[in-house]
Coordinates of C-alpha atoms in Angstrom, one line a residue:
M1383 CA -9.2 -21.2 5.7
D1384 CA -11.5 -20.4 8.7
T1385 CA -12.8 -16.9 9.4
P1386 CA -13.2 -16.7 13.2
I1387 CA -14.2 -13.0 13.4
C1388 CA -16.9 -13.3 10.7
D1389 CA -18.2 -16.6 12.2
F1390 CA -18.5 -15.1 15.7
I1391 CA -20.5 -12.1 14.5
K1392 CA -22.7 -14.2 12.2
E1393 CA -23.6 -16.5 15.1
Y1394 CA -24.2 -13.5 17.4
E1395 CA -26.5 -11.9 14.8
A1396 CA -28.4 -15.2 14.4
K1397 CA -29.2 -15.4 18.1
G1398 CA -31.3 -12.2 18.0
T1399 CA -29.7 -11.0 21.3
S1400 CA -31.0 -7.7 22.7
R1401 CA -28.2 -5.3 22.1
L1402 CA -27.9 -3.2 25.2
H1403 CA -24.4 -2.2 24.2
M1404 CA -22.8 0.2 21.7
P1405 CA -23.0 1.1 18.8
G1406 CA -26.1 3.2 19.2
H1407 CA -27.8 1.9 16.0
K1408 CA -28.4 -1.5 17.9
G1409 CA -28.0 -3.4 14.7
V1410 CA -30.9 -1.7 12.9
P1411 CA -30.0 -1.5 9.2
F1412 CA -30.0 2.2 8.4
L1413 CA -27.2 1.7 5.9
G1414 CA -27.6 -2.0 5.7
C1415 CA -24.4 -3.2 7.4
E1416 CA -25.3 -2.3 11.0
N1417 CA -26.4 -5.8 11.9
R1418 CA -22.7 -6.9 11.6
D1419 CA -21.3 -3.9 13.4
I1420 CA -20.4 -4.5 17.1
T1421 CA -18.0 -3.5 19.7
E1422 CA -15.8 -5.5 22.2
I1423 CA -18.6 -7.5 23.7
C1424 CA -18.0 -10.8 25.5
G1425 CA -16.3 -13.2 23.1
A1426 CA -15.4 -10.6 20.5
D1427 CA -11.8 -10.2 21.7
E1428 CA -9.9 -6.9 21.7
L1429 CA -7.7 -5.7 18.8
Y1430 CA -4.9 -4.4 20.9
E1431 CA -5.0 -7.2 23.5
A1432 CA -6.0 -10.0 21.1
E1433 CA -6.1 -13.5 22.5
G1434 CA -9.3 -14.9 21.0
I1435 CA -11.0 -14.6 17.6
I1436 CA -8.9 -11.6 16.5
A1437 CA -5.6 -13.4 17.5
A1438 CA -6.8 -16.5 15.6
S1439 CA -7.5 -14.4 12.5
E1440 CA -4.2 -12.6 12.7
K1441 CA -2.5 -16.0 13.0
N1442 CA -4.1 -16.9 9.6
A1443 CA -2.8 -13.7 8.1
N1444 CA 0.6 -14.5 9.5
A1445 CA 0.6 -17.9 7.9
L1446 CA -0.4 -16.4 4.5
F1447 CA 2.3 -13.7 4.5
G1448 CA 5.0 -15.8 6.3
F1449 CA 6.8 -12.9 8.1
G1450 CA 7.8 -12.7 11.7
R1451 CA 4.5 -11.1 12.7
T1452 CA 1.5 -9.6 10.9
I1453 CA -0.8 -7.3 12.9
Y1454 CA -4.2 -5.9 11.8
G1455 CA -4.9 -2.1 11.7
T1456 CA -8.3 -0.5 11.2
E1457 CA -7.1 3.0 10.5
G1458 CA -5.1 2.5 7.4
S1459 CA -1.4 2.7 6.7
S1460 CA -1.3 6.0 8.5
Q1461 CA -1.7 4.3 11.9
C1462 CA 0.9 1.6 10.9
I1463 CA 3.4 4.3 9.8
R1464 CA 3.2 5.9 13.2
T1465 CA 3.7 2.6 14.8
M1466 CA 6.7 1.6 12.7
L1467 CA 8.4 4.9 13.5
F1468 CA 7.7 4.6 17.2
L1469 CA 9.0 1.0 17.4
A1470 CA 12.2 1.9 15.5
L1471 CA 12.6 5.0 17.6
Q1472 CA 12.5 2.9 20.8
E1473 CA 15.3 0.7 19.5
R1474 CA 17.6 3.4 18.4
K1475 CA 21.2 3.2 19.8
N1476 CA 22.0 6.9 20.0
R1477 CA 19.9 8.5 22.7
T1478 CA 22.2 11.5 23.4
E1479 CA 21.3 13.4 20.2
R1480 CA 18.0 14.4 18.6
P1481 CA 16.5 11.4 16.7
V1482 CA 16.9 11.6 13.0
I1483 CA 15.5 9.5 10.2
L1484 CA 16.8 9.3 6.6
A1485 CA 13.9 9.4 4.1
A1486 CA 13.2 9.5 0.4
R1487 CA 11.4 12.8 -0.4
N1488 CA 8.3 11.4 -1.9
A1489 CA 7.0 10.3 1.5
H1490 CA 3.3 10.6 2.2
K1491 CA 2.1 13.3 4.5
A1492 CA 1.2 10.7 7.1
F1493 CA 5.0 10.2 7.5
L1494 CA 5.5 13.9 8.1
Y1495 CA 2.7 14.0 10.6
S1496 CA 4.2 11.0 12.4
C1497 CA 7.6 12.7 12.6
A1498 CA 6.0 15.8 14.0
L1499 CA 4.1 13.8 16.5
L1500 CA 7.2 11.8 17.6
D1501 CA 9.5 14.9 17.4
V1502 CA 11.8 13.2 14.9
D1503 CA 14.0 15.2 12.5
V1504 CA 14.1 14.2 8.8
E1505 CA 17.1 14.2 6.5
W1506 CA 15.8 13.9 2.9
L1507 CA 17.2 11.9 0.1
F1508 CA 16.5 13.3 -3.4
P1509 CA 17.0 11.5 -6.7
E1510 CA 19.0 13.4 -9.4
G1511 CA 16.9 15.3 -11.9
A1512 CA 13.5 13.9 -10.9
K1513 CA 10.6 16.3 -11.7
S1514 CA 7.7 14.4 -10.2
L1515 CA 6.7 14.8 -6.6
C1516 CA 5.4 11.2 -6.6
A1517 CA 8.5 9.5 -7.8
C1518 CA 11.8 9.3 -5.9
P1519 CA 14.1 6.6 -7.4
I1520 CA 16.9 6.9 -5.0
T1521 CA 19.7 4.3 -5.2
A1522 CA 21.3 2.0 -2.6
E1523 CA 24.6 3.9 -3.1
Q1524 CA 22.8 7.2 -2.1
V1525 CA 21.4 5.5 1.0
A1526 CA 24.8 4.1 2.0
E1527 CA 26.5 7.4 1.5
G1528 CA 23.7 9.2 3.4
L1529 CA 24.1 6.8 6.3
K1530 CA 27.8 7.5 6.5
K1531 CA 27.1 11.2 7.1
S1532 CA 24.0 10.8 9.3
S1533 CA 23.2 9.6 12.8
A1534 CA 19.8 8.3 11.5
F1535 CA 18.2 5.5 13.5
A1536 CA 16.3 4.2 10.4
V1537 CA 15.7 4.7 6.7
Y1538 CA 12.2 5.2 5.3
I1539 CA 11.1 4.7 1.7
T1540 CA 7.9 4.5 -0.3
A1541 CA 7.7 1.5 -2.6
P1542 CA 5.8 1.2 -4.8
D1543 CA 5.2 4.9 -5.2
Y1544 CA 2.0 6.5 -6.4
L1545 CA 3.0 6.2 -10.1
G1546 CA 4.0 2.6 -9.7
G1547 CA 7.8 3.0 -9.6
S1548 CA 10.0 1.5 -7.0
P1549 CA 13.7 1.9 -5.9
D1550 CA 16.0 -1.0 -5.4
I1551 CA 14.6 -2.3 -2.1
K1552 CA 17.0 -5.2 -1.9
G1553 CA 20.1 -3.0 -2.4
I1554 CA 18.8 -0.4 0.0
A1555 CA 18.0 -3.0 2.7
A1556 CA 21.6 -4.3 2.3
A1557 CA 23.0 -0.8 2.8
C1558 CA 20.8 -0.4 5.9
R1559 CA 22.0 -3.8 7.4
A1560 CA 25.6 -2.8 6.8
A1561 CA 25.0 0.4 8.7
G1562 CA 23.0 -1.4 11.5
V1563 CA 19.7 0.5 11.0
P1564 CA 16.3 -0.8 10.0
L1565 CA 14.6 -0.2 6.6
L1566 CA 11.0 0.9 7.0
V1567 CA 8.8 0.7 3.9
D1568 CA 5.6 2.4 3.1
N1569 CA 4.1 -0.4 1.1
A1570 CA 0.6 1.0 1.1
H1571 CA 0.1 0.2 -2.5
G1572 CA 1.7 -3.2 -2.5
A1573 CA -0.1 -5.6 -0.1
Y1574 CA -0.5 -8.0 -3.0
L1575 CA 3.3 -8.2 -3.8
K1576 CA 3.7 -11.1 -1.5
F1577 CA 1.6 -13.2 -3.9
L1578 CA 3.7 -12.7 -7.0
H1579 CA 6.1 -15.4 -8.0
P1580 CA 8.7 -14.7 -6.8
S1581 CA 7.5 -12.5 -4.0
K1582 CA 8.4 -8.8 -4.4
H1583 CA 7.2 -7.8 -1.0
P1584 CA 9.6 -5.4 0.8
L1585 CA 10.0 -7.8 3.8
D1586 CA 11.1 -10.6 1.4
L1587 CA 13.6 -8.1 0.0
G1588 CA 15.1 -7.3 3.4
A1589 CA 13.0 -4.6 5.0
A1590 CA 12.6 -4.7 8.8
M1591 CA 9.0 -3.4 8.8
S1592 CA 6.3 -2.4 6.4
C1593 CA 2.8 -1.0 6.4
D1594 CA 0.4 -2.4 3.8
S1595 CA -2.9 -0.8 3.0
A1596 CA -5.0 -4.0 2.4
H1597 CA -7.9 -1.8 1.3
K1598 CA -5.9 -0.3 -1.6
T1599 CA -5.2 -3.5 -3.6
L1600 CA -7.1 -6.3 -1.9
P1601 CA -10.9 -6.7 -1.3
V1602 CA -10.9 -5.0 2.1
L1603 CA -13.0 -2.2 3.4
T1604 CA -11.3 1.3 3.6
G1605 CA -9.1 1.5 6.6
G1606 CA -8.0 -2.1 6.7
A1607 CA -4.3 -2.4 6.9
Y1608 CA -1.4 -4.7 8.0
L1609 CA 1.7 -3.9 10.0
H1610 CA 4.4 -6.5 9.0
L1611 CA 7.5 -7.2 11.1
S1612 CA 10.4 -9.3 9.9
A1613 CA 11.5 -12.3 12.0
E1614 CA 14.3 -10.3 13.5
W1615 CA 12.1 -7.3 14.3
A1616 CA 9.3 -9.5 15.6
E1617 CA 11.8 -10.9 18.1
R1618 CA 12.9 -7.4 19.0
V1619 CA 9.7 -5.5 19.2
G1620 CA 6.9 -8.0 18.6
R1621 CA 5.7 -8.0 22.2
Q1622 CA 5.2 -4.2 22.4
A1623 CA 4.0 -3.8 18.8
K1624 CA 0.3 -4.0 19.7
K1625 CA 0.6 -1.5 22.6
A1626 CA 2.5 0.8 20.3
M1627 CA -0.3 0.7 17.7
E1628 CA -2.8 1.3 20.4
L1629 CA -1.1 4.6 21.2
F1630 CA -2.2 5.9 17.7
G1631 CA -5.5 4.2 17.3
S1632 CA -9.1 4.6 18.4
T1633 CA -10.3 2.6 21.4
S1634 CA -13.3 1.6 19.3
P1635 CA -11.7 -0.2 16.3
S1636 CA -14.2 -1.0 13.5
Y1637 CA -15.4 -4.6 13.6
L1638 CA -16.7 -4.2 10.0
I1639 CA -13.1 -3.6 8.9
L1640 CA -11.9 -6.5 11.1
Q1641 CA -14.4 -8.8 9.5
S1642 CA -13.2 -7.6 6.1
L1643 CA -9.6 -8.4 6.9
D1644 CA -10.6 -11.8 8.3
L1645 CA -12.6 -12.7 5.2
C1646 CA -9.7 -11.5 3.0
N1647 CA -7.5 -14.3 4.5
R1648 CA -9.8 -16.9 2.8
Y1649 CA -9.8 -14.9 -0.4
L1650 CA -6.0 -14.9 -0.5
A1651 CA -5.8 -18.6 0.4
E1652 CA -8.2 -19.8 -2.3
G1653 CA -7.1 -19.1 -5.8
Y1654 CA -5.9 -15.5 -5.4
R1655 CA -2.5 -16.0 -7.1
E1656 CA -4.3 -17.2 -10.3
K1657 CA -6.7 -14.2 -10.2
L1658 CA -3.7 -11.9 -9.7
Q1659 CA -1.8 -13.3 -12.7
W1660 CA -4.9 -12.9 -14.9
T1661 CA -5.2 -9.3 -14.0
I1662 CA -1.5 -8.6 -14.5
G1663 CA -1.9 -10.2 -18.0
Q1664 CA -4.9 -7.9 -18.7
I1665 CA -3.1 -4.8 -17.6
G1666 CA 0.0 -5.8 -19.6
H1667 CA -2.1 -6.3 -22.7
L1668 CA -3.8 -2.9 -22.2
R1669 CA -0.4 -1.2 -21.8
G1670 CA 0.6 -2.7 -25.2
Q1671 CA -2.6 -1.6 -26.9
L1672 CA -2.3 1.9 -25.6
K1673 CA 1.3 2.2 -26.7
K1674 CA 0.1 1.2 -30.2
Q1675 CA -2.4 4.1 -30.1
G1676 CA 0.5 6.5 -29.4
W1677 CA 0.2 6.8 -25.6
T1678 CA 3.3 7.0 -23.5
V1679 CA 2.7 4.3 -20.9
M1680 CA 5.0 3.4 -17.9
M1681 CA 5.9 -0.2 -18.8
D1682 CA 8.3 -1.2 -16.0
S1683 CA 5.9 -0.3 -13.1
D1684 CA 4.0 -1.9 -10.3
P1685 CA 2.2 -4.6 -12.3
L1686 CA -1.2 -3.6 -11.0
K1687 CA -0.7 0.1 -11.9
L1688 CA -1.5 1.6 -15.2
T1689 CA 0.3 5.0 -15.6
I1690 CA -0.3 7.0 -18.7
F1691 CA 1.9 10.0 -19.4
T1692 CA -0.5 12.1 -21.5
G1693 CA 1.8 15.0 -22.8
E1694 CA 3.1 13.1 -25.8
K1695 CA -0.4 13.2 -27.3
G1696 CA -0.9 16.8 -26.2
Y1697 CA -3.3 16.2 -23.3
R1698 CA -3.3 17.0 -19.6
G1699 CA -4.1 14.1 -17.4
R1700 CA -7.2 15.7 -16.1
E1701 CA -8.5 16.0 -19.7
V1702 CA -8.0 12.3 -20.2
A1703 CA -9.6 11.6 -16.8
E1704 CA -12.8 13.5 -18.0
V1705 CA -12.8 11.3 -21.2
L1706 CA -12.6 8.2 -19.1
R1707 CA -15.3 9.4 -16.8
A1708 CA -17.6 10.0 -19.7
H1709 CA -17.0 6.3 -20.6
E1710 CA -17.9 5.2 -17.0
V1711 CA -14.3 4.8 -15.8
E1712 CA -13.1 6.6 -12.7
C1713 CA -9.4 6.8 -12.4
E1714 CA -7.3 6.9 -9.2
F1715 CA -5.5 10.1 -9.9
A1716 CA -5.1 12.7 -12.6
D1717 CA -2.9 15.7 -12.9
L1718 CA 0.0 15.7 -15.4
D1719 CA -0.5 12.0 -15.6
A1720 CA -3.6 9.8 -15.6
V1721 CA -3.3 6.8 -13.4
V1722 CA -5.8 3.9 -13.4
D1723 CA -5.6 1.2 -10.7
G1724 CA -6.5 -2.4 -11.4
N1725 CA -6.9 -5.4 -9.2
P1726 CA -8.4 -8.9 -9.5
E1727 CA -11.9 -7.6 -8.8
N1728 CA -11.8 -5.5 -12.1
T1729 CA -13.3 -7.2 -15.1
E1730 CA -12.3 -7.5 -18.7
R1731 CA -15.0 -5.0 -19.5
D1732 CA -13.3 -2.4 -17.3
F1733 CA -10.1 -2.7 -19.2
Q1734 CA -11.9 -2.7 -22.6
R1735 CA -13.6 0.6 -21.6
I1736 CA -10.3 2.2 -21.1
E1737 CA -8.9 1.0 -24.4
K1738 CA -12.0 2.1 -26.3
A1739 CA -12.2 5.5 -24.6
L1740 CA -8.6 6.4 -25.4
E1741 CA -8.4 5.1 -28.9
R1742 CA -10.9 7.8 -30.0
L1743 CA -8.7 10.7 -28.8
P1744 CA -6.8 12.3 -31.7
Q1745 CA -3.1 13.3 -31.6
K1746 CA -2.7 17.0 -30.6
E1747 CA 0.3 19.2 -30.5
K1748 CA 2.7 17.8 -27.9
N1749 CA 2.7 19.7 -24.6
R1750 CA 6.5 20.0 -24.0
T1751 CA 6.2 20.6 -20.3
L1752 CA 4.2 17.4 -19.9
T1753 CA 6.4 15.5 -22.3
D1754 CA 9.6 16.5 -20.5
A1755 CA 8.2 15.4 -17.2
A1756 CA 7.1 12.1 -18.7
N1757 CA 10.5 11.5 -20.3
S1758 CA 12.3 12.4 -17.1
A1759 CA 10.2 10.0 -15.0
E1760 CA 10.6 7.3 -17.6
A1761 CA 14.4 7.8 -17.8
K1762 CA 14.8 7.9 -14.0
N1763 CA 12.7 4.7 -13.8
A1764 CA 15.0 3.0 -16.2
D1765 CA 18.2 4.2 -14.7
S1766 CA 17.4 3.9 -11.0
G1767 CA 18.3 0.2 -10.8
G1768 CA 15.0 -0.2 -9.0
N1769 CA 12.2 -0.8 -11.3
F1770 CA 10.2 -4.0 -11.0
R1771 CA 12.0 -5.9 -13.7
Q1772 CA 15.4 -4.9 -12.3
M1773 CA 14.2 -6.1 -8.8
G1774 CA 14.4 -9.6 -10.2
G1775 CA 11.0 -10.4 -11.8
D1776 CA 9.5 -9.8 -15.2
F1777 CA 5.8 -10.0 -14.5
L1778 CA 4.5 -9.3 -18.0

């Protein structure tokens, strides 16, 4: 697959052109990447009015994901969340009352900021008995019931969540269709889900729009993201999607991030599925080994997420994180739980380090508070009808 953005900048760099344009570093390598950092010069296209190399690169991404439309973002899922809400808001039927959105309570703060910015009221959906702020395994029945009582113009969920759990997206999408409202999904941690077999991407499960943080699970620089529109919603709002995103973005989008997204297309097209399956196998094996050591591990989770509930062995997550750090492993998050991300760029050595570090920790007296929280999360994950196996695929 070609890489039009990268190719243009490589050719521009090779010419040795005098840079009488921004950025101010003029391509001098203070950090080492400046030679590839440009702005919207002649031929470089413009992100929000793309018709040249950026449009060509986005077309490649669209072919890979296969949705109605895929748009690049250089300011993370936060920018895409604002854009999704704005587009759905413009399409709402009821314009006589204050706009309301129905949302699962574990939404990221970027969603709250977006609602404040757009002056949208939120009606929250809570799962029964959940104790984690990160997990919110609501059901399709809850959504359907909520929509009967609400004038919401859309439903918003986070899937997968920070711990790796997911509600029943397919069922929730069906409930939204029945009520005539779009399902918007914060899929920041699931850009790779399209490349599982079968696909578990929210748009393939019926969502109208989703934001994907490419930089979270794919080899993309921080800030690289996708806004995906289903075929129906590409028809409805596709033409104004770029302008909507421009409302919430910098007028100087990073060409380093755009090159990273561009190059990622080739990565996804050339053997990525095989790398992904290898990594899922490694994480599945590690889960099994840790379980044998006595650790409570979330088994039915996002297949690239390792979530360890540490209370059963008497540890707080931050204690375990310190142990991992001492063995040259930096985890994604640690509080009551220790969470370690994995992706196809991690090596077998990385996973071996985790196993060896944790096998040396002795059993301590169980911390009941932590154990109860873990059991609650595990039970809710099993009962929600929405973990990854129940969504129709056993990846391990």
